PDB file of C-alpha atoms in Angstrom:
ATOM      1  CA  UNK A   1     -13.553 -18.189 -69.292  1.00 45.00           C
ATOM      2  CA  UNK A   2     -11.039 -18.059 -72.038  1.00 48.00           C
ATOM      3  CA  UNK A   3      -7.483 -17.724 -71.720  1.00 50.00           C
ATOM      4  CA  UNK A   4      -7.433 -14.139 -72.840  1.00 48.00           C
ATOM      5  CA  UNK A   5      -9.981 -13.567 -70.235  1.00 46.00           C
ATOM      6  CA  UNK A   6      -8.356 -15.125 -67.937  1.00 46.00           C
ATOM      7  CA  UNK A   7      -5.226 -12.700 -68.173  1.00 43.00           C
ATOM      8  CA  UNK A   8      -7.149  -9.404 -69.487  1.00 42.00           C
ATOM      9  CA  UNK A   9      -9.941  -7.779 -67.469  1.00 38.00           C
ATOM     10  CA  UNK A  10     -12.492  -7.321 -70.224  1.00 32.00           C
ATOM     11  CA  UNK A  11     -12.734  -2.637 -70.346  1.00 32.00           C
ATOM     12  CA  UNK A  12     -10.125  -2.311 -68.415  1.00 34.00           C
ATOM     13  CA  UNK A  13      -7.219  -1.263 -70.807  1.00 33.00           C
ATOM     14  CA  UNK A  14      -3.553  -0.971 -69.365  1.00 31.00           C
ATOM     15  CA  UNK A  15      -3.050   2.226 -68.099  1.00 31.00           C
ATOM     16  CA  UNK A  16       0.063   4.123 -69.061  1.00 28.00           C
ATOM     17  CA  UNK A  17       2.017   6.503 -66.431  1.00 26.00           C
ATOM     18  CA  UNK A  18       4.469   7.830 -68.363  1.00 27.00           C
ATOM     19  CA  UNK A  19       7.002  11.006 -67.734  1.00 28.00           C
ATOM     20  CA  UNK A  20       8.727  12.329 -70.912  1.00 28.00           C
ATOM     21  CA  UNK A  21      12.919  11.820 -70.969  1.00 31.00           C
ATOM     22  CA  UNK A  22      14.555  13.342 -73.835  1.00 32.00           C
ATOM     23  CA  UNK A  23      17.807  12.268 -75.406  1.00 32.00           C
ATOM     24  CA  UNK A  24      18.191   9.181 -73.485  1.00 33.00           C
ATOM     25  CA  UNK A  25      21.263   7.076 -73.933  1.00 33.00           C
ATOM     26  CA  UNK A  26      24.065   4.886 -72.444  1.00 34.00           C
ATOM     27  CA  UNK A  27      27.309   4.714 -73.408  1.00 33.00           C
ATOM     28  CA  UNK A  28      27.080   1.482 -75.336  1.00 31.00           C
ATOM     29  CA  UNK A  29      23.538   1.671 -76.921  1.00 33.00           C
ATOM     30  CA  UNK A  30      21.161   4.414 -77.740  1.00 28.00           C
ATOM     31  CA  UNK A  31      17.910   4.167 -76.365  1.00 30.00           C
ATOM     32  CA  UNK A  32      14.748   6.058 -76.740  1.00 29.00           C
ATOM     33  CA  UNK A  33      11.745   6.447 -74.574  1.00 31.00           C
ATOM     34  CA  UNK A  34       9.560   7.483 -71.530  1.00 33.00           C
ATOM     35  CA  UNK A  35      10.856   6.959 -67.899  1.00 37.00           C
ATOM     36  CA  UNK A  36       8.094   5.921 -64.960  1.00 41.00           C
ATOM     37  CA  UNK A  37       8.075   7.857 -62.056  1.00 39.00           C
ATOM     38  CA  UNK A  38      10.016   6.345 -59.009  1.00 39.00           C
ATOM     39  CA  UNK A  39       8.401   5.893 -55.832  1.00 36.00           C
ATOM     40  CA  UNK A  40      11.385   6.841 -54.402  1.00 37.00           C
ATOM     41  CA  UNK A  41      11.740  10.577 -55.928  1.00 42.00           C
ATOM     42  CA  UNK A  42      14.619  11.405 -57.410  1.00 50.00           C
ATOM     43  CA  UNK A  43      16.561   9.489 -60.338  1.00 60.00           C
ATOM     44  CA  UNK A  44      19.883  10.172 -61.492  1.00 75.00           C
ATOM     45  CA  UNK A  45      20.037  10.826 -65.633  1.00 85.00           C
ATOM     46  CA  UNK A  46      22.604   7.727 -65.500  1.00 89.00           C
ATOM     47  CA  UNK A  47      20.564   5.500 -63.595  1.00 92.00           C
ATOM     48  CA  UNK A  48      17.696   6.818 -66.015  1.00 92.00           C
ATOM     49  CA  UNK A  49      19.709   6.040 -68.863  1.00 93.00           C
ATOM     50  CA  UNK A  50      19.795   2.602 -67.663  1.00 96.00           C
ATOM     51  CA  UNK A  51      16.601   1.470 -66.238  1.00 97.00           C
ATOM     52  CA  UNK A  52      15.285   1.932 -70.091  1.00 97.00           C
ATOM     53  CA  UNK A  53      18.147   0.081 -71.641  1.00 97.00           C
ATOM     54  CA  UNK A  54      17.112  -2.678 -69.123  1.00 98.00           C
ATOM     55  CA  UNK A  55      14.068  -2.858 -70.010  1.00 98.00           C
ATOM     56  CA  UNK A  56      14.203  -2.414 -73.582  1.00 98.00           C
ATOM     57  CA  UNK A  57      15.902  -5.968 -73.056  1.00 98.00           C
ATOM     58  CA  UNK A  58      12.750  -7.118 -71.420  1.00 98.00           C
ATOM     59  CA  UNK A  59      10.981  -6.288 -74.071  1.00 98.00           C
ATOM     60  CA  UNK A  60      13.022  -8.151 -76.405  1.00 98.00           C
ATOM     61  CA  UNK A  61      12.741 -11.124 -73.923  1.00 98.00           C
ATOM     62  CA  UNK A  62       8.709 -10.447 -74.139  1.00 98.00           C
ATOM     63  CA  UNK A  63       8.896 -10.674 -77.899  1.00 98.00           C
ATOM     64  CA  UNK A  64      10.349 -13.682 -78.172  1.00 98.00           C
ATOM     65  CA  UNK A  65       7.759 -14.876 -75.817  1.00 98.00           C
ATOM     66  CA  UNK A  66       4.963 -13.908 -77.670  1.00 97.00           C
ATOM     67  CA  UNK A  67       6.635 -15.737 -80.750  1.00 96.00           C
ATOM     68  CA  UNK A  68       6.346 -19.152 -79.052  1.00 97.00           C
ATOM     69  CA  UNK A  69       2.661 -18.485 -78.380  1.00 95.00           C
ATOM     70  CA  UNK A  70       3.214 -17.417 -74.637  1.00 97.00           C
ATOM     71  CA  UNK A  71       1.855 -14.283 -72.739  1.00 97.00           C
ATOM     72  CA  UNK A  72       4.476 -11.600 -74.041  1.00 98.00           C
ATOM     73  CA  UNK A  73       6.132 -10.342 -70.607  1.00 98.00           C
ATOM     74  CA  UNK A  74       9.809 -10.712 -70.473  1.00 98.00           C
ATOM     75  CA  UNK A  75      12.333  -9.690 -67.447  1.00 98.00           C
ATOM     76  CA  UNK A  76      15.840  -9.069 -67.099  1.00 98.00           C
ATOM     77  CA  UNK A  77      17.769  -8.958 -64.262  1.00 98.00           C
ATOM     78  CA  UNK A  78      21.165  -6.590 -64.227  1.00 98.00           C
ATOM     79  CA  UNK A  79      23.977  -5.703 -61.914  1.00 97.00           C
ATOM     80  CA  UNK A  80      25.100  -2.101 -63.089  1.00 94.00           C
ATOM     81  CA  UNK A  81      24.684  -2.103 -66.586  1.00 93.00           C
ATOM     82  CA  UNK A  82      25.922  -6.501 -66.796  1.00 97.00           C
ATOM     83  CA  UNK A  83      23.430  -8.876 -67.508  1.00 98.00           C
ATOM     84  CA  UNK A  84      22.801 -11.748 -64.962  1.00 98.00           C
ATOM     85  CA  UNK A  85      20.029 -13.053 -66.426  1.00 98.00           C
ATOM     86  CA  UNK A  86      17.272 -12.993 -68.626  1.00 98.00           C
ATOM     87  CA  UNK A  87      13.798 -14.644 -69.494  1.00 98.00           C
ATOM     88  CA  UNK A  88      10.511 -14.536 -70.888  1.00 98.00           C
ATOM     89  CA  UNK A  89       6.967 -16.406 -70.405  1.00 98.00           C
ATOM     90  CA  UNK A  90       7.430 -20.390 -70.885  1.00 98.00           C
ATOM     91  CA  UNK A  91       4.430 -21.178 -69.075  1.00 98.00           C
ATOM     92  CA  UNK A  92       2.989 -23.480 -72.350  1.00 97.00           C
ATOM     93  CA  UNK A  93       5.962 -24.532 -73.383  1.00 98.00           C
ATOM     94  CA  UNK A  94       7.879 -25.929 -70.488  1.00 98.00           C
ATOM     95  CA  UNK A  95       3.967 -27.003 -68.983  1.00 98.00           C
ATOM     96  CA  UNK A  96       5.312 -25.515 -65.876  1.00 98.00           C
ATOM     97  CA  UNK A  97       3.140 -22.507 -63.782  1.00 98.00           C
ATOM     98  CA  UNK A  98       5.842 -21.218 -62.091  1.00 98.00           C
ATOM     99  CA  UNK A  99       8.023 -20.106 -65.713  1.00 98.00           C
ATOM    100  CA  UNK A 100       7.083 -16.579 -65.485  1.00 98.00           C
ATOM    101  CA  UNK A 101       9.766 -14.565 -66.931  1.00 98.00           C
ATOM    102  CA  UNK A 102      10.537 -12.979 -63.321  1.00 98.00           C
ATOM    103  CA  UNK A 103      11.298 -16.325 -62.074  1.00 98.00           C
ATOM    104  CA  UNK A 104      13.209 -17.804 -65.358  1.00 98.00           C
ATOM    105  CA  UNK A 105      15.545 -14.823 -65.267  1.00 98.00           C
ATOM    106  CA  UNK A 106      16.140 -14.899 -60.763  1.00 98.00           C
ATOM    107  CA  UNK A 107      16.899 -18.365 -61.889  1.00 98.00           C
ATOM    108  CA  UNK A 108      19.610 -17.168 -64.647  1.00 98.00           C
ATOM    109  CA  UNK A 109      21.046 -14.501 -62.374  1.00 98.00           C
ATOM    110  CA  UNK A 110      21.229 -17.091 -59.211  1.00 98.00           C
ATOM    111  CA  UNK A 111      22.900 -19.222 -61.643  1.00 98.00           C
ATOM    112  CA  UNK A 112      25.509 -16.506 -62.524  1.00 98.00           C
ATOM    113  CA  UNK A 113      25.982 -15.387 -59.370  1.00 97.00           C
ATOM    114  CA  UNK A 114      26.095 -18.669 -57.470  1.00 98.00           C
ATOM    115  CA  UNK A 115      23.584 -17.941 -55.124  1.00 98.00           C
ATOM    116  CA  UNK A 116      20.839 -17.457 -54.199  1.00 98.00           C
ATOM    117  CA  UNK A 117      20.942 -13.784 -53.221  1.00 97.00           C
ATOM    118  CA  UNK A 118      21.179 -11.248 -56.462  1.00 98.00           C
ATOM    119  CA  UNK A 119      22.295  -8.667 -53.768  1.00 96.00           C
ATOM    120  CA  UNK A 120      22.340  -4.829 -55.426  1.00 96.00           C
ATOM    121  CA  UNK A 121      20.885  -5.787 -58.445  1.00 98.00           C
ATOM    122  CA  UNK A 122      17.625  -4.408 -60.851  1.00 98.00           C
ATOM    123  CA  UNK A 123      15.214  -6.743 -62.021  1.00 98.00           C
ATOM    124  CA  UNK A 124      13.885  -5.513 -65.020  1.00 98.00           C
ATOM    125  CA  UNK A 125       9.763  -6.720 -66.145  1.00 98.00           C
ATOM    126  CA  UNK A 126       7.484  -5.526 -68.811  1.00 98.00           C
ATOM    127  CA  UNK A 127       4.702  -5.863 -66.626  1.00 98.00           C
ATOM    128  CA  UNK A 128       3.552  -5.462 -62.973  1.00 98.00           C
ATOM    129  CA  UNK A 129       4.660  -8.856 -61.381  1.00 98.00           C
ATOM    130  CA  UNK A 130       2.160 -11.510 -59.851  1.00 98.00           C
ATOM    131  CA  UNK A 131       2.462 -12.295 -55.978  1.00 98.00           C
ATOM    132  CA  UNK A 132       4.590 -15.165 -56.590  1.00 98.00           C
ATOM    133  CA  UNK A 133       7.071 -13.133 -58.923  1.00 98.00           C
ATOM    134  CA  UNK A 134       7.029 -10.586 -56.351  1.00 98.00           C
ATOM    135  CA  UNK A 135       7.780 -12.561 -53.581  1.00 98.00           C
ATOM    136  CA  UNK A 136      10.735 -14.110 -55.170  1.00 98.00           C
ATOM    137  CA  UNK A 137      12.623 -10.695 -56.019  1.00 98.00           C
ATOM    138  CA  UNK A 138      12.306 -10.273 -51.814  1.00 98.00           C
ATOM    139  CA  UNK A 139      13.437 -13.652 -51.567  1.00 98.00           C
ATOM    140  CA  UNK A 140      16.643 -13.142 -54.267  1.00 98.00           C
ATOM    141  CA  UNK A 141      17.272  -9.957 -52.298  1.00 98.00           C
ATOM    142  CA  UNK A 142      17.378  -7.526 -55.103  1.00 98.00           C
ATOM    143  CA  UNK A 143      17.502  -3.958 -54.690  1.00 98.00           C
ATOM    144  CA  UNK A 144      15.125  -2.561 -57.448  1.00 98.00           C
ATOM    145  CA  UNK A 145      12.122  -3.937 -59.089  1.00 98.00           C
ATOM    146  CA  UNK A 146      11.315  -1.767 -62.079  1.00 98.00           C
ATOM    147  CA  UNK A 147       8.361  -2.656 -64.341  1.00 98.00           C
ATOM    148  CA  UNK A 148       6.430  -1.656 -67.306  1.00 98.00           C
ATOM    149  CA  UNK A 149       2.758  -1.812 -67.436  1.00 98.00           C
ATOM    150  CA  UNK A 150       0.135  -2.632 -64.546  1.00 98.00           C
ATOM    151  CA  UNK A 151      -0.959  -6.014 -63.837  1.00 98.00           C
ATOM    152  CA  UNK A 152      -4.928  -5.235 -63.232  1.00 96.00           C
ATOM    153  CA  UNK A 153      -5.819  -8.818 -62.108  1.00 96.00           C
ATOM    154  CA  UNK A 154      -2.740  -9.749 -60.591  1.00 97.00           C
ATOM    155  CA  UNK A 155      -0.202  -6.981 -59.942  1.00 98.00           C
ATOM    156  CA  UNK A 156       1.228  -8.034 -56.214  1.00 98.00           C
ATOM    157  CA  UNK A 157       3.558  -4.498 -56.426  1.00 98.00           C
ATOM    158  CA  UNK A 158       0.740  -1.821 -56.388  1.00 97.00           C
ATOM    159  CA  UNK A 159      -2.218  -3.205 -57.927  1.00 98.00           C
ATOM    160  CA  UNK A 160      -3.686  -5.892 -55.818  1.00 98.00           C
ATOM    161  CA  UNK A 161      -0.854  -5.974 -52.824  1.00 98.00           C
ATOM    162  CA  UNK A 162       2.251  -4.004 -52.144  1.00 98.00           C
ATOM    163  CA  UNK A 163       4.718  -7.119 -51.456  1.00 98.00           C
ATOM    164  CA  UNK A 164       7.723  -5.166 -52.050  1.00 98.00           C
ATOM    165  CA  UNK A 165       7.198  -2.802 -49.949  1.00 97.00           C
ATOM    166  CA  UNK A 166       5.867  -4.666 -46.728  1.00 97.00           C
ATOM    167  CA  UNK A 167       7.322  -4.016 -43.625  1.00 96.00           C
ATOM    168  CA  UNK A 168       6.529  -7.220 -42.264  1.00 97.00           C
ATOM    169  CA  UNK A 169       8.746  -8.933 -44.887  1.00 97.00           C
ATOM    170  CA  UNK A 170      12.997  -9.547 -43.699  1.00 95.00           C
ATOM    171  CA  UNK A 171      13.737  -7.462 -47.263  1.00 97.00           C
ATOM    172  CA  UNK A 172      12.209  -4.811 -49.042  1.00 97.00           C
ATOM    173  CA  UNK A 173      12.266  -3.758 -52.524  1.00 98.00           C
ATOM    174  CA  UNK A 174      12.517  -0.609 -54.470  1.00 98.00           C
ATOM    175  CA  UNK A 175       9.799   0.168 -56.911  1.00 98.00           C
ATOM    176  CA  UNK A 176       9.698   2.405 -60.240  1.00 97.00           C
ATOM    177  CA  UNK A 177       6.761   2.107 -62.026  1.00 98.00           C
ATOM    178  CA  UNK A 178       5.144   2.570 -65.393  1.00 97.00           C
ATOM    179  CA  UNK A 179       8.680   2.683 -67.253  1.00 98.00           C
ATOM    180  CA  UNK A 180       7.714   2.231 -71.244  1.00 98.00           C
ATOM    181  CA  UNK A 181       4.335   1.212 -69.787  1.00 97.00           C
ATOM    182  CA  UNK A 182       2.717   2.211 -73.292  1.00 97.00           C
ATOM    183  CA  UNK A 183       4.796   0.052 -75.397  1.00 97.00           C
ATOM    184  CA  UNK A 184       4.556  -2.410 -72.863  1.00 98.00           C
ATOM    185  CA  UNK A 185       0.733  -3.187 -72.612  1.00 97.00           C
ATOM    186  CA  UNK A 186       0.518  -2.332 -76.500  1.00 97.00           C
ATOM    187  CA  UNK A 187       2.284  -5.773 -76.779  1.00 97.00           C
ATOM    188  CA  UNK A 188       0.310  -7.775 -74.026  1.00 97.00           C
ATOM    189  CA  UNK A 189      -2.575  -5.852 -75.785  1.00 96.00           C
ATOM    190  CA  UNK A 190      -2.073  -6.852 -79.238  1.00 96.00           C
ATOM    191  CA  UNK A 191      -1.102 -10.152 -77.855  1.00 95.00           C
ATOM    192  CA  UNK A 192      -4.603 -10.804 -76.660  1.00 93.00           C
ATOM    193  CA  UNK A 193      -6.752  -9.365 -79.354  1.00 94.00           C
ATOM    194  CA  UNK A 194      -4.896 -11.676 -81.792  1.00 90.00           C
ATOM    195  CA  UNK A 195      -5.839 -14.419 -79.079  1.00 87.00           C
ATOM    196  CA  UNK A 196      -9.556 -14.196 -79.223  1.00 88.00           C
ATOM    197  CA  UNK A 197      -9.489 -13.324 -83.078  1.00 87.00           C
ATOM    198  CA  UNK A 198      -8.016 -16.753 -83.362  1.00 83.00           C
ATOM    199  CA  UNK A 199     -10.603 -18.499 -80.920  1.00 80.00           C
ATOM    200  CA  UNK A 200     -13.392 -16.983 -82.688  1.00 73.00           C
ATOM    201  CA  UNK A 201     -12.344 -18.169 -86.094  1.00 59.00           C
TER     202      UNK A 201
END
């Protein structure tokens, strides 16, 4: 199996859940886009406001990524609307198969935090996290998980297993889904066709 294979169920596209959010901004930075529907209901317009300025910085993180050759997914992890951390995919280039962007940026945070618990805080990732990613935002004790696109061969959120949300677990998480999930899996997307173009050159 190739390694776009590997990462990309061959028909099965990303899906997109999207809900339409007009004339969203923060004070600081105007931001466009769609908003994912929150497991947990109701979102305030600031907290709205936010979650896609978060994850607009994901995406950047994801970019840069994709620029070194890795998977695109970036993550971002923010207390309020501060930065703790930040990371993207460095799986190839550190030769390391725990440098997900998830863990990179808990890593960042912890750092900025000193500690281990990231207590309150969002973590921000442009696509459904694997079970190890997931497990770590229970372990870092954050509050919110909010990601992008599904994860069809390895989402541990919704996808494949519901981590965050398992009662058996000492923390759970809280989940909003499908935030920018188009733009999102148009990069991983784009990302992989360019992959198997190249392989079959």
């Amino acid at each position: 199996m190739d390694r776009a294979s590997a990462y990309e169920a061959e028909g099965r596209r990303f899906e997109s859940f999207l809900v339409r959010c007009d004339d969203v901004c923060v004070s600081f930075l105007f931001v466009g886009g769609s908003l994912g529907e929150s497991q947990r209901g109701f979102v305030t317009s600031a907290q709205a406001s936010l979650d896609v300025f978060g994850m607009r910085l994901a995406l950047s993180e994801a970019a840069q990524a994709g620029m070194l050759g890795e998977v695109p997914v970036g993550a971002v992890v923010m207390l309020g609307n501060v930065v703790l951390g930040a990371g993207g995919n460095r799986r190839e280039t550190l030769l390391d198969p725990t440098a997900h962007a998830e863990i990179l940026a808990l890593r960042n945070a912890a750092k900025t935090v000193r500690g281990w618990r990231i207590c309150d805080a969002t973590l921000y990732v442009t696509q459904e996290p694997c079970a190890m990613c997931a497990g770590a935002a229970v372990n870092a004790r954050i509050r919110r998980l909010v990601y992008g696109c599904p994860n069809p061969k390895a989402g541990a959120v919704q996808t494949l297993f519901q981590i965050p949300k398992d009662e058996r677990l000492n923390h759970r998480v809280e989940v909003v889904s499908g935030l920018l999930a188009e733009e999102c899996g148009v990069m991983l997307s784009a990302f992989f066709r360019s992959l198997r173009a190249s392989a079959g050159a």
